[in-house]
C-alpha cells in the first residue's frame, strides 16, 4: 500500500519530497498509462488548491486525454488550441496566471482560474503534456513550475 507522507518545509523542499515519492511510484515500471495514472493521483492529493491534474498524449495529430484526477475533460485538443496546445506546439512550459486572459483557453472546468502545462518530449518526439489546473488565480509560481517540470522529467525517464 502506498502511504503518502505529508510534505513539509519550504516549497523547494516539499517538491524534493514529492519527487522522491514520484520516483518511488515510477520505479521499475515503464508503462506510460500506469505511470501517468499514479502520478496524477499522487500530485492531485499532495498539492493544495488543484481541481485537475492529468496527462494528454499526442496521437500524431492532436492531444488526446489520458489518465487524470478531476472532472471529466475535453477529449481531443488540436495543437493550435488552448494552453495545452500551446505547450505542445512550442515545447515550452505554459504558466498562466489568468486563464480567462489566455486567447483560446479551453474551459474544461469553469472553476479553473490558473494553469500550468509542461510539455513531454522524448528527443524530438512529442509524447504529450502534463496539465494542472487551479481554482485560484496565479496558483503556480516559478518554484511550482520547476518542481512539476522535475516530476514530468522523472515520468519521461521512467517511460523511455
Ligand atoms: N484548459 C486546457 C484544456 C485542458 S483542461 O484544463 C483539463 C487548455 O486550455 O488547453
mmCIF file of N, CA and C in Angstrom, residues 43-156:
data_model
loop_
_atom_site.group_PDB
_atom_site.id
_atom_site.type_symbol
_atom_site.label_atom_id
_atom_site.label_comp_id
_atom_site.label_asym_id
_atom_site.label_seq_id
_atom_site.Cartn_x
_atom_site.Cartn_y
_atom_site.Cartn_z
ATOM 1 N N UNK A 43 0.034 13.673 -7.311
ATOM 2 C CA UNK A 43 0.153 15.134 -7.311
ATOM 3 C C UNK A 43 -1.168 15.783 -6.895
ATOM 4 N N UNK A 44 -2.277 15.246 -7.388
ATOM 5 C CA UNK A 44 -3.589 15.824 -7.070
ATOM 6 C C UNK A 44 -3.844 15.812 -5.560
ATOM 7 N N UNK A 45 -3.426 14.729 -4.922
ATOM 8 C CA UNK A 45 -3.698 14.617 -3.485
ATOM 9 C C UNK A 45 -2.620 15.264 -2.622
ATOM 10 N N UNK A 46 -1.423 15.485 -3.187
ATOM 11 C CA UNK A 46 -0.324 16.033 -2.382
ATOM 12 C C UNK A 46 -0.340 17.560 -2.332
ATOM 13 N N UNK A 47 -0.768 18.183 -3.427
ATOM 14 C CA UNK A 47 -0.666 19.645 -3.517
ATOM 15 C C UNK A 47 -2.027 20.292 -3.286
ATOM 16 N N UNK A 48 -2.039 21.443 -2.612
ATOM 17 C CA UNK A 48 -3.313 22.118 -2.345
ATOM 18 C C UNK A 48 -3.812 22.917 -3.555
ATOM 19 N N UNK A 49 -5.102 23.184 -3.546
ATOM 20 C CA UNK A 49 -5.716 24.129 -4.487
ATOM 21 C C UNK A 49 -5.558 23.720 -5.949
ATOM 22 N N UNK A 50 -5.850 22.465 -6.223
ATOM 23 C CA UNK A 50 -5.862 21.987 -7.606
ATOM 24 C C UNK A 50 -7.246 21.409 -7.891
ATOM 25 N N UNK A 51 -7.753 21.624 -9.101
ATOM 26 C CA UNK A 51 -9.022 20.985 -9.468
ATOM 27 C C UNK A 51 -8.886 20.021 -10.639
ATOM 28 N N UNK A 52 -7.672 19.954 -11.225
ATOM 29 C CA UNK A 52 -7.455 18.977 -12.310
ATOM 30 C C UNK A 52 -5.960 18.746 -12.441
ATOM 31 N N UNK A 53 -5.569 17.495 -12.492
ATOM 32 C CA UNK A 53 -4.170 17.123 -12.751
ATOM 33 C C UNK A 53 -4.195 15.929 -13.683
ATOM 34 N N UNK A 54 -3.512 16.034 -14.811
ATOM 35 C CA UNK A 54 -3.506 14.865 -15.680
ATOM 36 C C UNK A 54 -2.649 15.024 -16.914
ATOM 37 N N UNK A 55 -2.814 14.049 -17.781
ATOM 38 C CA UNK A 55 -1.964 13.923 -18.963
ATOM 39 C C UNK A 55 -2.800 13.950 -20.228
ATOM 40 N N UNK A 56 -2.270 14.598 -21.256
ATOM 41 C CA UNK A 56 -2.768 14.431 -22.624
ATOM 42 C C UNK A 56 -1.627 13.821 -23.419
ATOM 43 N N UNK A 57 -1.954 12.843 -24.275
ATOM 44 C CA UNK A 57 -0.934 12.213 -25.113
ATOM 45 C C UNK A 57 -1.152 12.583 -26.575
ATOM 46 N N UNK A 58 -0.054 12.807 -27.294
ATOM 47 C CA UNK A 58 -0.097 13.195 -28.706
ATOM 48 C C UNK A 58 -0.277 11.939 -29.548
ATOM 49 N N UNK A 59 -1.306 11.939 -30.403
ATOM 50 C CA UNK A 59 -1.565 10.745 -31.228
ATOM 51 C C UNK A 59 -1.014 10.895 -32.645
ATOM 52 N N UNK A 60 -0.179 11.934 -32.848
ATOM 53 C CA UNK A 60 0.372 12.188 -34.182
ATOM 54 C C UNK A 60 -0.359 13.315 -34.874
ATOM 55 N N UNK A 61 -1.563 13.652 -34.374
ATOM 56 C CA UNK A 61 -2.353 14.735 -34.962
ATOM 57 C C UNK A 61 -2.750 15.754 -33.898
ATOM 58 N N UNK A 62 -3.273 15.250 -32.783
ATOM 59 C CA UNK A 62 -3.736 16.142 -31.722
ATOM 60 C C UNK A 62 -3.499 15.497 -30.366
ATOM 61 N N UNK A 63 -3.824 16.262 -29.311
ATOM 62 C CA UNK A 63 -3.674 15.740 -27.954
ATOM 63 C C UNK A 63 -4.955 14.998 -27.565
ATOM 64 N N UNK A 64 -4.792 13.846 -26.940
ATOM 65 C CA UNK A 64 -5.931 13.030 -26.506
ATOM 66 C C UNK A 64 -5.807 12.819 -25.002
ATOM 67 N N UNK A 65 -6.900 13.010 -24.290
ATOM 68 C CA UNK A 65 -6.835 12.947 -22.829
ATOM 69 C C UNK A 65 -6.383 11.561 -22.357
ATOM 70 N N UNK A 66 -5.549 11.561 -21.333
ATOM 71 C CA UNK A 66 -5.053 10.330 -20.717
ATOM 72 C C UNK A 66 -5.502 10.273 -19.274
ATOM 73 N N UNK A 67 -4.774 9.570 -18.435
ATOM 74 C CA UNK A 67 -5.143 9.465 -17.021
ATOM 75 C C UNK A 67 -5.149 10.835 -16.336
ATOM 76 N N UNK A 68 -6.129 11.046 -15.466
ATOM 77 C CA UNK A 68 -6.211 12.332 -14.756
ATOM 78 C C UNK A 68 -7.014 12.181 -13.480
ATOM 79 N N UNK A 69 -6.980 13.222 -12.657
ATOM 80 C CA UNK A 69 -7.839 13.375 -11.489
ATOM 81 C C UNK A 69 -8.566 14.702 -11.659
ATOM 82 N N UNK A 70 -9.853 14.707 -11.380
ATOM 83 C CA UNK A 70 -10.650 15.916 -11.547
ATOM 84 C C UNK A 70 -11.896 15.605 -12.344
ATOM 85 N N UNK A 71 -12.599 16.649 -12.778
ATOM 86 C CA UNK A 71 -13.830 16.451 -13.536
ATOM 87 C C UNK A 71 -13.520 15.950 -14.935
ATOM 88 N N UNK A 72 -14.473 15.253 -15.587
ATOM 89 C CA UNK A 72 -14.269 14.838 -16.970
ATOM 90 C C UNK A 72 -13.834 16.024 -17.831
ATOM 91 N N UNK A 73 -12.925 15.737 -18.778
ATOM 92 C CA UNK A 73 -12.267 16.824 -19.531
ATOM 93 C C UNK A 73 -12.480 16.657 -21.027
ATOM 94 N N UNK A 74 -12.151 17.703 -21.778
ATOM 95 C CA UNK A 74 -12.184 17.651 -23.235
ATOM 96 C C UNK A 74 -11.307 16.488 -23.693
ATOM 97 N N UNK A 75 -11.799 15.711 -24.645
ATOM 98 C CA UNK A 75 -11.074 14.508 -25.058
ATOM 99 C C UNK A 75 -9.918 14.852 -25.980
ATOM 100 N N UNK A 76 -10.177 15.703 -26.996
ATOM 101 C CA UNK A 76 -9.142 15.997 -28.002
ATOM 102 C C UNK A 76 -8.864 17.488 -28.071
ATOM 103 N N UNK A 77 -7.577 17.847 -28.129
ATOM 104 C CA UNK A 77 -7.172 19.254 -28.216
ATOM 105 C C UNK A 77 -6.202 19.394 -29.391
ATOM 106 N N UNK A 78 -6.589 20.162 -30.435
ATOM 107 C CA UNK A 78 -5.646 20.413 -31.529
ATOM 108 C C UNK A 78 -4.465 21.243 -31.030
ATOM 109 N N UNK A 79 -3.319 21.104 -31.702
ATOM 110 C CA UNK A 79 -2.116 21.801 -31.219
ATOM 111 C C UNK A 79 -2.227 23.317 -31.334
ATOM 112 N N UNK A 80 -3.180 23.819 -32.134
ATOM 113 C CA UNK A 80 -3.330 25.273 -32.244
ATOM 114 C C UNK A 80 -4.406 25.810 -31.306
ATOM 115 N N UNK A 81 -4.809 24.983 -30.317
ATOM 116 C CA UNK A 81 -5.868 25.419 -29.393
ATOM 117 C C UNK A 81 -5.428 25.272 -27.939
ATOM 118 N N UNK A 82 -5.830 26.253 -27.136
ATOM 119 C CA UNK A 82 -5.709 26.111 -25.694
ATOM 120 C C UNK A 82 -4.286 26.221 -25.157
ATOM 121 N N UNK A 83 -4.226 26.173 -23.848
ATOM 122 C CA UNK A 83 -2.927 26.240 -23.164
ATOM 123 C C UNK A 83 -2.143 24.958 -23.428
ATOM 124 N N UNK A 84 -2.855 23.829 -23.440
ATOM 125 C CA UNK A 84 -2.185 22.545 -23.713
ATOM 126 C C UNK A 84 -1.598 22.534 -25.120
ATOM 127 N N UNK A 85 -2.381 23.006 -26.099
ATOM 128 C CA UNK A 85 -1.885 23.057 -27.472
ATOM 129 C C UNK A 85 -0.649 23.936 -27.579
ATOM 130 N N UNK A 86 -0.664 25.062 -26.874
ATOM 131 C CA UNK A 86 0.485 25.991 -26.914
ATOM 132 C C UNK A 86 1.730 25.327 -26.323
ATOM 133 N N UNK A 87 1.574 24.606 -25.225
ATOM 134 C CA UNK A 87 2.731 23.920 -24.617
ATOM 135 C C UNK A 87 3.282 22.863 -25.564
ATOM 136 N N UNK A 88 2.376 22.106 -26.185
ATOM 137 C CA UNK A 88 2.811 21.040 -27.094
ATOM 138 C C UNK A 88 3.471 21.624 -28.345
ATOM 139 N N UNK A 89 2.871 22.669 -28.902
ATOM 140 C CA UNK A 89 3.359 23.265 -30.159
ATOM 141 C C UNK A 89 4.714 23.919 -29.973
ATOM 142 N N UNK A 90 4.869 24.652 -28.854
ATOM 143 C CA UNK A 90 6.104 25.424 -28.640
ATOM 144 C C UNK A 90 7.133 24.644 -27.838
ATOM 145 N N UNK A 91 6.716 23.499 -27.273
ATOM 146 C CA UNK A 91 7.584 22.670 -26.414
ATOM 147 C C UNK A 91 8.142 23.494 -25.252
ATOM 148 N N UNK A 92 7.344 24.439 -24.781
ATOM 149 C CA UNK A 92 7.749 25.196 -23.587
ATOM 150 C C UNK A 92 6.609 25.170 -22.561
ATOM 151 N N UNK A 93 6.996 25.167 -21.295
ATOM 152 C CA UNK A 93 6.001 25.182 -20.224
ATOM 153 C C UNK A 93 5.182 26.463 -20.300
ATOM 154 N N UNK A 94 3.868 26.302 -20.151
ATOM 155 C CA UNK A 94 2.959 27.443 -20.112
ATOM 156 C C UNK A 94 2.488 27.617 -18.676
ATOM 157 N N UNK A 95 2.830 28.749 -18.080
ATOM 158 C CA UNK A 95 2.384 29.045 -16.706
ATOM 159 C C UNK A 95 1.473 30.260 -16.813
ATOM 160 N N UNK A 96 0.170 30.017 -16.654
ATOM 161 C CA UNK A 96 -0.835 31.032 -16.962
ATOM 162 C C UNK A 96 -1.534 31.467 -15.677
ATOM 163 N N UNK A 97 -1.315 32.709 -15.279
ATOM 164 C CA UNK A 97 -1.896 33.213 -14.027
ATOM 165 C C UNK A 97 -3.407 33.397 -14.117
ATOM 166 N N UNK A 98 -3.888 33.761 -15.316
ATOM 167 C CA UNK A 98 -5.317 34.034 -15.503
ATOM 168 C C UNK A 98 -5.746 33.400 -16.827
ATOM 169 N N UNK A 99 -6.366 32.233 -16.721
ATOM 170 C CA UNK A 99 -6.713 31.512 -17.954
ATOM 171 C C UNK A 99 -7.723 32.294 -18.795
ATOM 172 N N UNK A 100 -8.519 33.140 -18.138
ATOM 173 C CA UNK A 100 -9.523 33.881 -18.904
ATOM 174 C C UNK A 100 -8.883 34.937 -19.811
ATOM 175 N N UNK A 101 -7.622 35.272 -19.521
ATOM 176 C CA UNK A 101 -6.908 36.246 -20.351
ATOM 177 C C UNK A 101 -6.072 35.551 -21.423
ATOM 178 N N UNK A 102 -6.121 34.218 -21.469
ATOM 179 C CA UNK A 102 -5.307 33.480 -22.451
ATOM 180 C C UNK A 102 -6.166 33.237 -23.688
ATOM 181 N N UNK A 103 -5.766 33.809 -24.842
ATOM 182 C CA UNK A 103 -6.588 33.627 -26.046
ATOM 183 C C UNK A 103 -6.685 32.146 -26.410
ATOM 184 N N UNK A 104 -7.908 31.655 -26.561
ATOM 185 C CA UNK A 104 -8.098 30.262 -26.974
ATOM 186 C C UNK A 104 -8.090 29.264 -25.831
ATOM 187 N N UNK A 105 -8.034 29.760 -24.600
ATOM 188 C CA UNK A 105 -8.092 28.831 -23.460
ATOM 189 C C UNK A 105 -9.352 27.967 -23.565
ATOM 190 N N UNK A 106 -9.193 26.674 -23.294
ATOM 191 C CA UNK A 106 -10.325 25.746 -23.351
ATOM 192 C C UNK A 106 -10.785 25.488 -21.927
ATOM 193 N N UNK A 107 -12.000 25.910 -21.619
ATOM 194 C CA UNK A 107 -12.510 25.762 -20.249
ATOM 195 C C UNK A 107 -13.181 24.406 -20.092
ATOM 196 N N UNK A 108 -12.402 23.404 -19.688
ATOM 197 C CA UNK A 108 -12.976 22.081 -19.430
ATOM 198 C C UNK A 108 -13.760 22.126 -18.119
ATOM 199 N N UNK A 109 -13.247 22.862 -17.161
ATOM 200 C CA UNK A 109 -13.893 23.016 -15.859
ATOM 201 C C UNK A 109 -13.962 24.516 -15.612
ATOM 202 N N UNK A 110 -15.168 25.042 -15.492
ATOM 203 C CA UNK A 110 -15.324 26.502 -15.366
ATOM 204 C C UNK A 110 -14.706 27.028 -14.077
ATOM 205 N N UNK A 111 -14.383 26.125 -13.134
ATOM 206 C CA UNK A 111 -13.755 26.565 -11.881
ATOM 207 C C UNK A 111 -12.291 26.958 -12.092
ATOM 208 N N UNK A 112 -11.670 26.527 -13.181
ATOM 209 C CA UNK A 112 -10.231 26.777 -13.369
ATOM 210 C C UNK A 112 -9.952 28.260 -13.542
ATOM 211 N N UNK A 113 -8.944 28.740 -12.801
ATOM 212 C CA UNK A 113 -8.545 30.151 -12.897
ATOM 213 C C UNK A 113 -7.097 30.305 -13.354
ATOM 214 N N UNK A 114 -6.235 29.343 -12.984
ATOM 215 C CA UNK A 114 -4.849 29.390 -13.448
ATOM 216 C C UNK A 114 -4.431 27.978 -13.840
ATOM 217 N N UNK A 115 -3.333 27.920 -14.618
ATOM 218 C CA UNK A 115 -2.982 26.632 -15.228
ATOM 219 C C UNK A 115 -1.486 26.546 -15.455
ATOM 220 N N UNK A 116 -0.961 25.338 -15.317
ATOM 221 C CA UNK A 116 0.448 25.065 -15.642
ATOM 222 C C UNK A 116 0.462 23.843 -16.555
ATOM 223 N N UNK A 117 1.095 23.970 -17.717
ATOM 224 C CA UNK A 117 1.171 22.845 -18.651
ATOM 225 C C UNK A 117 2.633 22.632 -19.042
ATOM 226 N N UNK A 118 3.133 21.420 -18.747
ATOM 227 C CA UNK A 118 4.523 21.059 -19.048
ATOM 228 C C UNK A 118 4.522 20.141 -20.268
ATOM 229 N N UNK A 119 5.273 20.492 -21.330
ATOM 230 C CA UNK A 119 5.350 19.599 -22.483
ATOM 231 C C UNK A 119 6.177 18.364 -22.153
ATOM 232 N N UNK A 120 5.835 17.252 -22.788
ATOM 233 C CA UNK A 120 6.550 15.984 -22.584
ATOM 234 C C UNK A 120 7.151 15.569 -23.917
ATOM 235 N N UNK A 121 8.489 15.667 -24.025
ATOM 236 C CA UNK A 121 9.166 15.292 -25.268
ATOM 237 C C UNK A 121 10.199 14.227 -24.969
ATOM 238 N N UNK A 122 10.283 13.243 -25.877
ATOM 239 C CA UNK A 122 11.353 12.247 -25.835
ATOM 240 C C UNK A 122 12.217 12.498 -27.055
ATOM 241 N N UNK A 123 13.357 13.170 -26.863
ATOM 242 C CA UNK A 123 14.142 13.613 -28.017
ATOM 243 C C UNK A 123 13.309 14.605 -28.822
ATOM 244 N N UNK A 124 13.197 14.368 -30.125
ATOM 245 C CA UNK A 124 12.394 15.243 -30.974
ATOM 246 C C UNK A 124 10.911 14.896 -30.925
ATOM 247 N N UNK A 125 10.606 13.738 -30.386
ATOM 248 C CA UNK A 125 9.224 13.259 -30.445
ATOM 249 C C UNK A 125 8.381 13.862 -29.325
ATOM 250 N N UNK A 126 7.205 14.390 -29.696
ATOM 251 C CA UNK A 126 6.261 14.912 -28.709
ATOM 252 C C UNK A 126 5.439 13.760 -28.157
ATOM 253 N N UNK A 127 5.520 13.557 -26.835
ATOM 254 C CA UNK A 127 4.740 12.492 -26.204
ATOM 255 C C UNK A 127 3.385 13.026 -25.744
ATOM 256 N N UNK A 128 3.360 14.271 -25.268
ATOM 257 C CA UNK A 128 2.112 14.838 -24.776
ATOM 258 C C UNK A 128 2.376 16.002 -23.855
ATOM 259 N N UNK A 129 1.463 16.222 -22.906
ATOM 260 C CA UNK A 129 1.641 17.292 -21.919
ATOM 261 C C UNK A 129 1.147 16.812 -20.561
ATOM 262 N N UNK A 130 1.683 17.436 -19.521
ATOM 263 C CA UNK A 130 1.260 17.241 -18.130
ATOM 264 C C UNK A 130 0.577 18.543 -17.727
ATOM 265 N N UNK A 131 -0.693 18.470 -17.354
ATOM 266 C CA UNK A 131 -1.527 19.665 -17.189
ATOM 267 C C UNK A 131 -2.060 19.751 -15.761
ATOM 268 N N UNK A 132 -1.938 20.921 -15.153
ATOM 269 C CA UNK A 132 -2.501 21.150 -13.814
ATOM 270 C C UNK A 132 -3.347 22.412 -13.847
ATOM 271 N N UNK A 133 -4.539 22.328 -13.263
ATOM 272 C CA UNK A 133 -5.443 23.473 -13.182
ATOM 273 C C UNK A 133 -5.725 23.796 -11.721
ATOM 274 N N UNK A 134 -5.953 25.074 -11.458
ATOM 275 C CA UNK A 134 -6.285 25.509 -10.101
ATOM 276 C C UNK A 134 -7.484 26.444 -10.117
ATOM 277 N N UNK A 135 -8.315 26.374 -9.085
ATOM 278 C CA UNK A 135 -9.412 27.338 -8.970
ATOM 279 C C UNK A 135 -8.942 28.701 -8.467
ATOM 280 N N UNK A 136 -7.666 28.823 -8.081
ATOM 281 C CA UNK A 136 -7.129 30.104 -7.605
ATOM 282 C C UNK A 136 -6.374 30.811 -8.729
ATOM 283 N N UNK A 137 -6.516 32.130 -8.858
ATOM 284 C CA UNK A 137 -5.686 32.859 -9.818
ATOM 285 C C UNK A 137 -4.217 32.783 -9.394
ATOM 286 N N UNK A 138 -3.318 32.720 -10.359
ATOM 287 C CA UNK A 138 -1.870 32.745 -10.100
ATOM 288 C C UNK A 138 -1.455 31.711 -9.056
ATOM 289 N N UNK A 139 -2.023 30.535 -9.127
ATOM 290 C CA UNK A 139 -1.702 29.457 -8.155
ATOM 291 C C UNK A 139 -0.261 28.970 -8.302
ATOM 292 N N UNK A 140 0.295 29.031 -9.522
ATOM 293 C CA UNK A 140 1.593 28.417 -9.791
ATOM 294 C C UNK A 140 2.673 29.487 -9.916
ATOM 295 N N UNK A 141 3.726 29.364 -9.087
ATOM 296 C CA UNK A 141 4.857 30.285 -9.242
ATOM 297 C C UNK A 141 6.015 29.523 -9.870
ATOM 298 N N UNK A 142 7.172 30.189 -9.938
ATOM 299 C CA UNK A 142 8.296 29.572 -10.640
ATOM 300 C C UNK A 142 8.800 28.342 -9.894
ATOM 301 N N UNK A 143 8.635 28.308 -8.582
ATOM 302 C CA UNK A 143 9.049 27.115 -7.822
ATOM 303 C C UNK A 143 8.127 25.930 -8.115
ATOM 304 N N UNK A 144 6.822 26.213 -8.254
ATOM 305 C CA UNK A 144 5.906 25.146 -8.671
ATOM 306 C C UNK A 144 6.302 24.648 -10.059
ATOM 307 N N UNK A 145 6.599 25.599 -10.935
ATOM 308 C CA UNK A 145 6.980 25.204 -12.301
ATOM 309 C C UNK A 145 8.189 24.279 -12.287
ATOM 310 N N UNK A 146 9.233 24.672 -11.548
ATOM 311 C CA UNK A 146 10.455 23.843 -11.504
ATOM 312 C C UNK A 146 10.157 22.475 -10.909
ATOM 313 N N UNK A 147 9.381 22.460 -9.809
ATOM 314 C CA UNK A 147 9.075 21.200 -9.137
ATOM 315 C C UNK A 147 8.275 20.263 -10.027
ATOM 316 N N UNK A 148 7.309 20.824 -10.753
ATOM 317 C CA UNK A 148 6.458 19.978 -11.599
ATOM 318 C C UNK A 148 7.169 19.589 -12.886
ATOM 319 N N UNK A 149 8.071 20.435 -13.367
ATOM 320 C CA UNK A 149 8.899 20.034 -14.516
ATOM 321 C C UNK A 149 9.809 18.856 -14.134
ATOM 322 N N UNK A 150 10.317 18.857 -12.907
ATOM 323 C CA UNK A 150 11.169 17.745 -12.463
ATOM 324 C C UNK A 150 10.367 16.447 -12.381
ATOM 325 N N UNK A 151 9.113 16.547 -11.939
ATOM 326 C CA UNK A 151 8.262 15.345 -11.886
ATOM 327 C C UNK A 151 7.945 14.864 -13.307
ATOM 328 N N UNK A 152 7.695 15.808 -14.216
ATOM 329 C CA UNK A 152 7.458 15.431 -15.622
ATOM 330 C C UNK A 152 8.698 14.748 -16.203
ATOM 331 N N UNK A 153 9.876 15.237 -15.849
ATOM 332 C CA UNK A 153 11.123 14.632 -16.341
ATOM 333 C C UNK A 153 11.283 13.210 -15.795
ATOM 334 N N UNK A 154 10.933 13.013 -14.531
ATOM 335 C CA UNK A 154 11.013 11.663 -13.952
ATOM 336 C C UNK A 154 10.055 10.725 -14.684
ATOM 337 N N UNK A 155 8.883 11.233 -15.054
ATOM 338 C CA UNK A 155 7.915 10.426 -15.832
ATOM 339 C C UNK A 155 8.545 10.033 -17.180
ATOM 340 N N UNK A 156 9.156 11.003 -17.858
ATOM 341 C CA UNK A 156 9.761 10.726 -19.171
ATOM 342 C C UNK A 156 10.883 9.698 -19.045
#
